[in-house]
Amino acid sequence: MSEDYIPLRRALKDYLKEHKITLDDLLSVMDEDKEGIMENLRKRVHLTKAQYKALERYLSSKDLNLLLFVIQAFYMLNPSGLYKGLIIEPARDDVMADGKVTFEGCKMILKALGISTENLESY
């Protein structure tokens, strides 16, 4: 990886530190109801019915909320795809299509965050 890139996980850590919040603080104020989280994801991610069910089934509410936050903060609201002048890895162009994150993009983001996608590979 070139020095022009910043891993998503490092960008997230830096973002939280800069805003003086912990990951637990962030996640504690987010929706714990999987149905609500999934509806918010559906608005931001291209998902088939099977992919939707797989995410809902195999990821915890905490993991889904983290995915939702990262999609919103680092990809949806950040059209440049940059964090402090560095390209966020995975790159915005690799995870998004037509204004939404793709399912493959979701898996790339989850992997970058250290969340297992083993059960999602067949969807």
PDB file of C-alpha atoms in Angstrom:
ATOM      1  CA  MET A   1       0.000   0.000   0.000  1.00  0.00           C
ATOM      2  CA  SER A   2       1.410   3.369  -1.009  1.00  0.00           C
ATOM      3  CA  GLU A   3       1.798   6.248   1.432  1.00  0.00           C
ATOM      4  CA  ASP A   4      -1.044   8.041  -0.395  1.00  0.00           C
ATOM      5  CA  TYR A   5      -3.523   5.615   1.207  1.00  0.00           C
ATOM      6  CA  ILE A   6      -4.891   5.232   4.718  1.00  0.00           C
ATOM      7  CA  PRO A   7      -6.493   1.973   5.851  1.00  0.00           C
ATOM      8  CA  LEU A   8     -10.152   2.458   6.777  1.00  0.00           C
ATOM      9  CA  ARG A   9      -9.573   1.089  10.257  1.00  0.00           C
ATOM     10  CA  ARG A  10      -6.823   3.647  10.933  1.00  0.00           C
ATOM     11  CA  ALA A  11      -8.973   6.489   9.534  1.00  0.00           C
ATOM     12  CA  LEU A  12     -11.839   5.426  11.821  1.00  0.00           C
ATOM     13  CA  LYS A  13      -9.552   5.272  14.888  1.00  0.00           C
ATOM     14  CA  ASP A  14      -8.155   8.707  14.103  1.00  0.00           C
ATOM     15  CA  TYR A  15     -11.630  10.148  13.471  1.00  0.00           C
ATOM     16  CA  LEU A  16     -12.934   8.860  16.811  1.00  0.00           C
ATOM     17  CA  LYS A  17      -9.827  10.083  18.676  1.00  0.00           C
ATOM     18  CA  GLU A  18     -10.098  13.515  17.047  1.00  0.00           C
ATOM     19  CA  HIS A  19     -13.746  13.785  18.116  1.00  0.00           C
ATOM     20  CA  LYS A  20     -12.891  12.477  21.595  1.00  0.00           C
ATOM     21  CA  ILE A  21     -15.316   9.565  21.449  1.00  0.00           C
ATOM     22  CA  THR A  22     -14.796   5.853  21.790  1.00  0.00           C
ATOM     23  CA  LEU A  23     -16.247   3.219  19.513  1.00  0.00           C
ATOM     24  CA  ASP A  24     -18.408   2.046  22.417  1.00  0.00           C
ATOM     25  CA  ASP A  25     -19.706   5.617  22.922  1.00  0.00           C
ATOM     26  CA  LEU A  26     -20.603   5.842  19.252  1.00  0.00           C
ATOM     27  CA  LEU A  27     -22.302   2.457  19.087  1.00  0.00           C
ATOM     28  CA  SER A  28     -24.194   2.999  22.355  1.00  0.00           C
ATOM     29  CA  VAL A  29     -26.168   5.892  20.857  1.00  0.00           C
ATOM     30  CA  MET A  30     -27.067   4.003  17.686  1.00  0.00           C
ATOM     31  CA  ASP A  31     -30.152   1.870  17.074  1.00  0.00           C
ATOM     32  CA  GLU A  32     -29.899  -1.592  18.672  1.00  0.00           C
ATOM     33  CA  ASP A  33     -32.919  -2.903  16.799  1.00  0.00           C
ATOM     34  CA  LYS A  34     -31.669  -4.932  13.834  1.00  0.00           C
ATOM     35  CA  GLU A  35     -34.779  -4.106  11.817  1.00  0.00           C
ATOM     36  CA  GLY A  36     -34.086  -0.374  12.101  1.00  0.00           C
ATOM     37  CA  ILE A  37     -30.410  -0.802  11.309  1.00  0.00           C
ATOM     38  CA  MET A  38     -31.214  -2.947   8.266  1.00  0.00           C
ATOM     39  CA  GLU A  39     -33.698  -0.381   6.951  1.00  0.00           C
ATOM     40  CA  ASN A  40     -31.000   2.288   7.196  1.00  0.00           C
ATOM     41  CA  LEU A  41     -28.529   0.014   5.424  1.00  0.00           C
ATOM     42  CA  ARG A  42     -31.058  -0.710   2.675  1.00  0.00           C
ATOM     43  CA  LYS A  43     -31.159   3.031   1.896  1.00  0.00           C
ATOM     44  CA  ARG A  44     -27.378   3.106   1.453  1.00  0.00           C
ATOM     45  CA  VAL A  45     -26.518  -0.313   0.034  1.00  0.00           C
ATOM     46  CA  HIS A  46     -27.599  -2.164  -3.115  1.00  0.00           C
ATOM     47  CA  LEU A  47     -28.902  -5.446  -1.638  1.00  0.00           C
ATOM     48  CA  THR A  48     -30.833  -8.405  -2.948  1.00  0.00           C
ATOM     49  CA  LYS A  49     -33.313 -10.005  -0.566  1.00  0.00           C
ATOM     50  CA  ALA A  50     -30.843 -12.858   0.083  1.00  0.00           C
ATOM     51  CA  GLN A  51     -27.958 -10.446   0.772  1.00  0.00           C
ATOM     52  CA  TYR A  52     -30.162  -8.423   3.115  1.00  0.00           C
ATOM     53  CA  LYS A  53     -31.107 -11.561   5.047  1.00  0.00           C
ATOM     54  CA  ALA A  54     -27.474 -12.726   5.167  1.00  0.00           C
ATOM     55  CA  LEU A  55     -26.274  -9.444   6.670  1.00  0.00           C
ATOM     56  CA  GLU A  56     -29.119  -9.496   9.169  1.00  0.00           C
ATOM     57  CA  ARG A  57     -28.456 -13.116  10.102  1.00  0.00           C
ATOM     58  CA  TYR A  58     -24.671 -13.243  10.277  1.00  0.00           C
ATOM     59  CA  LEU A  59     -23.723  -9.834  11.692  1.00  0.00           C
ATOM     60  CA  SER A  60     -24.407  -8.532  15.189  1.00  0.00           C
ATOM     61  CA  SER A  61     -26.245  -5.254  15.769  1.00  0.00           C
ATOM     62  CA  LYS A  62     -22.899  -3.768  16.821  1.00  0.00           C
ATOM     63  CA  ASP A  63     -21.212  -4.833  13.568  1.00  0.00           C
ATOM     64  CA  LEU A  64     -24.157  -3.602  11.479  1.00  0.00           C
ATOM     65  CA  ASN A  65     -24.125  -0.233  13.261  1.00  0.00           C
ATOM     66  CA  LEU A  66     -20.391   0.122  12.706  1.00  0.00           C
ATOM     67  CA  LEU A  67     -20.858  -0.735   9.024  1.00  0.00           C
ATOM     68  CA  LEU A  68     -23.666   1.816   8.772  1.00  0.00           C
ATOM     69  CA  PHE A  69     -21.623   4.545  10.477  1.00  0.00           C
ATOM     70  CA  VAL A  70     -18.562   3.935   8.311  1.00  0.00           C
ATOM     71  CA  ILE A  71     -20.612   3.884   5.100  1.00  0.00           C
ATOM     72  CA  GLN A  72     -22.254   7.168   6.061  1.00  0.00           C
ATOM     73  CA  ALA A  73     -19.201   9.010   7.424  1.00  0.00           C
ATOM     74  CA  PHE A  74     -16.450   7.809   5.098  1.00  0.00           C
ATOM     75  CA  TYR A  75     -18.264   7.022   1.854  1.00  0.00           C
ATOM     76  CA  MET A  76     -21.717   8.665   1.519  1.00  0.00           C
ATOM     77  CA  LEU A  77     -20.897  12.066   3.035  1.00  0.00           C
ATOM     78  CA  ASN A  78     -17.362  12.083   1.658  1.00  0.00           C
ATOM     79  CA  PRO A  79     -17.478  12.248  -2.146  1.00  0.00           C
ATOM     80  CA  SER A  80     -13.725  12.916  -2.329  1.00  0.00           C
ATOM     81  CA  GLY A  81     -12.950   9.515  -0.798  1.00  0.00           C
ATOM     82  CA  LEU A  82     -10.140  11.188   1.132  1.00  0.00           C
ATOM     83  CA  TYR A  83      -9.334  11.390   4.811  1.00  0.00           C
ATOM     84  CA  LYS A  84      -6.846  14.122   5.697  1.00  0.00           C
ATOM     85  CA  GLY A  85      -5.625  14.152   2.107  1.00  0.00           C
ATOM     86  CA  LEU A  86      -5.138  10.377   1.928  1.00  0.00           C
ATOM     87  CA  ILE A  87      -7.234   7.936  -0.100  1.00  0.00           C
ATOM     88  CA  ILE A  88      -9.287   5.727   2.207  1.00  0.00           C
ATOM     89  CA  GLU A  89      -8.631   2.042   1.537  1.00  0.00           C
ATOM     90  CA  PRO A  90     -10.885   0.420   0.364  1.00  0.00           C
ATOM     91  CA  ALA A  91     -11.381   3.250  -2.088  1.00  0.00           C
ATOM     92  CA  ARG A  92     -14.787   4.861  -2.589  1.00  0.00           C
ATOM     93  CA  ASP A  93     -14.791   3.900  -6.287  1.00  0.00           C
ATOM     94  CA  ASP A  94     -14.257   0.254  -5.309  1.00  0.00           C
ATOM     95  CA  VAL A  95     -17.157   0.068  -2.856  1.00  0.00           C
ATOM     96  CA  MET A  96     -19.798   2.305  -4.440  1.00  0.00           C
ATOM     97  CA  ALA A  97     -21.881   2.282  -7.614  1.00  0.00           C
ATOM     98  CA  ASP A  98     -24.733   4.615  -8.560  1.00  0.00           C
ATOM     99  CA  GLY A  99     -24.613   6.490  -5.252  1.00  0.00           C
ATOM    100  CA  LYS A 100     -24.865   3.416  -3.039  1.00  0.00           C
ATOM    101  CA  VAL A 101     -22.445   0.883  -1.616  1.00  0.00           C
ATOM    102  CA  THR A 102     -22.475  -2.505  -3.348  1.00  0.00           C
ATOM    103  CA  PHE A 103     -22.735  -5.778  -1.447  1.00  0.00           C
ATOM    104  CA  GLU A 104     -19.140  -6.554  -2.501  1.00  0.00           C
ATOM    105  CA  GLY A 105     -18.241  -3.107  -1.178  1.00  0.00           C
ATOM    106  CA  CYS A 106     -19.881  -3.976   2.142  1.00  0.00           C
ATOM    107  CA  LYS A 107     -17.715  -7.072   2.386  1.00  0.00           C
ATOM    108  CA  MET A 108     -14.591  -5.028   1.591  1.00  0.00           C
ATOM    109  CA  ILE A 109     -15.502  -2.511   4.309  1.00  0.00           C
ATOM    110  CA  LEU A 110     -16.225  -5.263   6.846  1.00  0.00           C
ATOM    111  CA  LYS A 111     -12.893  -6.968   6.096  1.00  0.00           C
ATOM    112  CA  ALA A 112     -11.084  -3.625   6.419  1.00  0.00           C
ATOM    113  CA  LEU A 113     -12.694  -3.209   9.850  1.00  0.00           C
ATOM    114  CA  GLY A 114     -11.602  -6.696  10.916  1.00  0.00           C
ATOM    115  CA  ILE A 115     -15.128  -8.160  10.845  1.00  0.00           C
ATOM    116  CA  SER A 116     -15.449 -11.666   9.428  1.00  0.00           C
ATOM    117  CA  THR A 117     -17.268 -12.025   6.111  1.00  0.00           C
ATOM    118  CA  GLU A 118     -16.849 -15.801   5.941  1.00  0.00           C
ATOM    119  CA  ASN A 119     -20.616 -16.454   6.080  1.00  0.00           C
ATOM    120  CA  LEU A 120     -21.311 -13.778   3.453  1.00  0.00           C
ATOM    121  CA  GLU A 121     -19.035 -15.095   0.706  1.00  0.00           C
ATOM    122  CA  SER A 122     -21.678 -17.198  -1.064  1.00  0.00           C
ATOM    123  CA  TYR A 123     -24.165 -14.324  -1.534  1.00  0.00           C
TER     124      TYR A 123
END
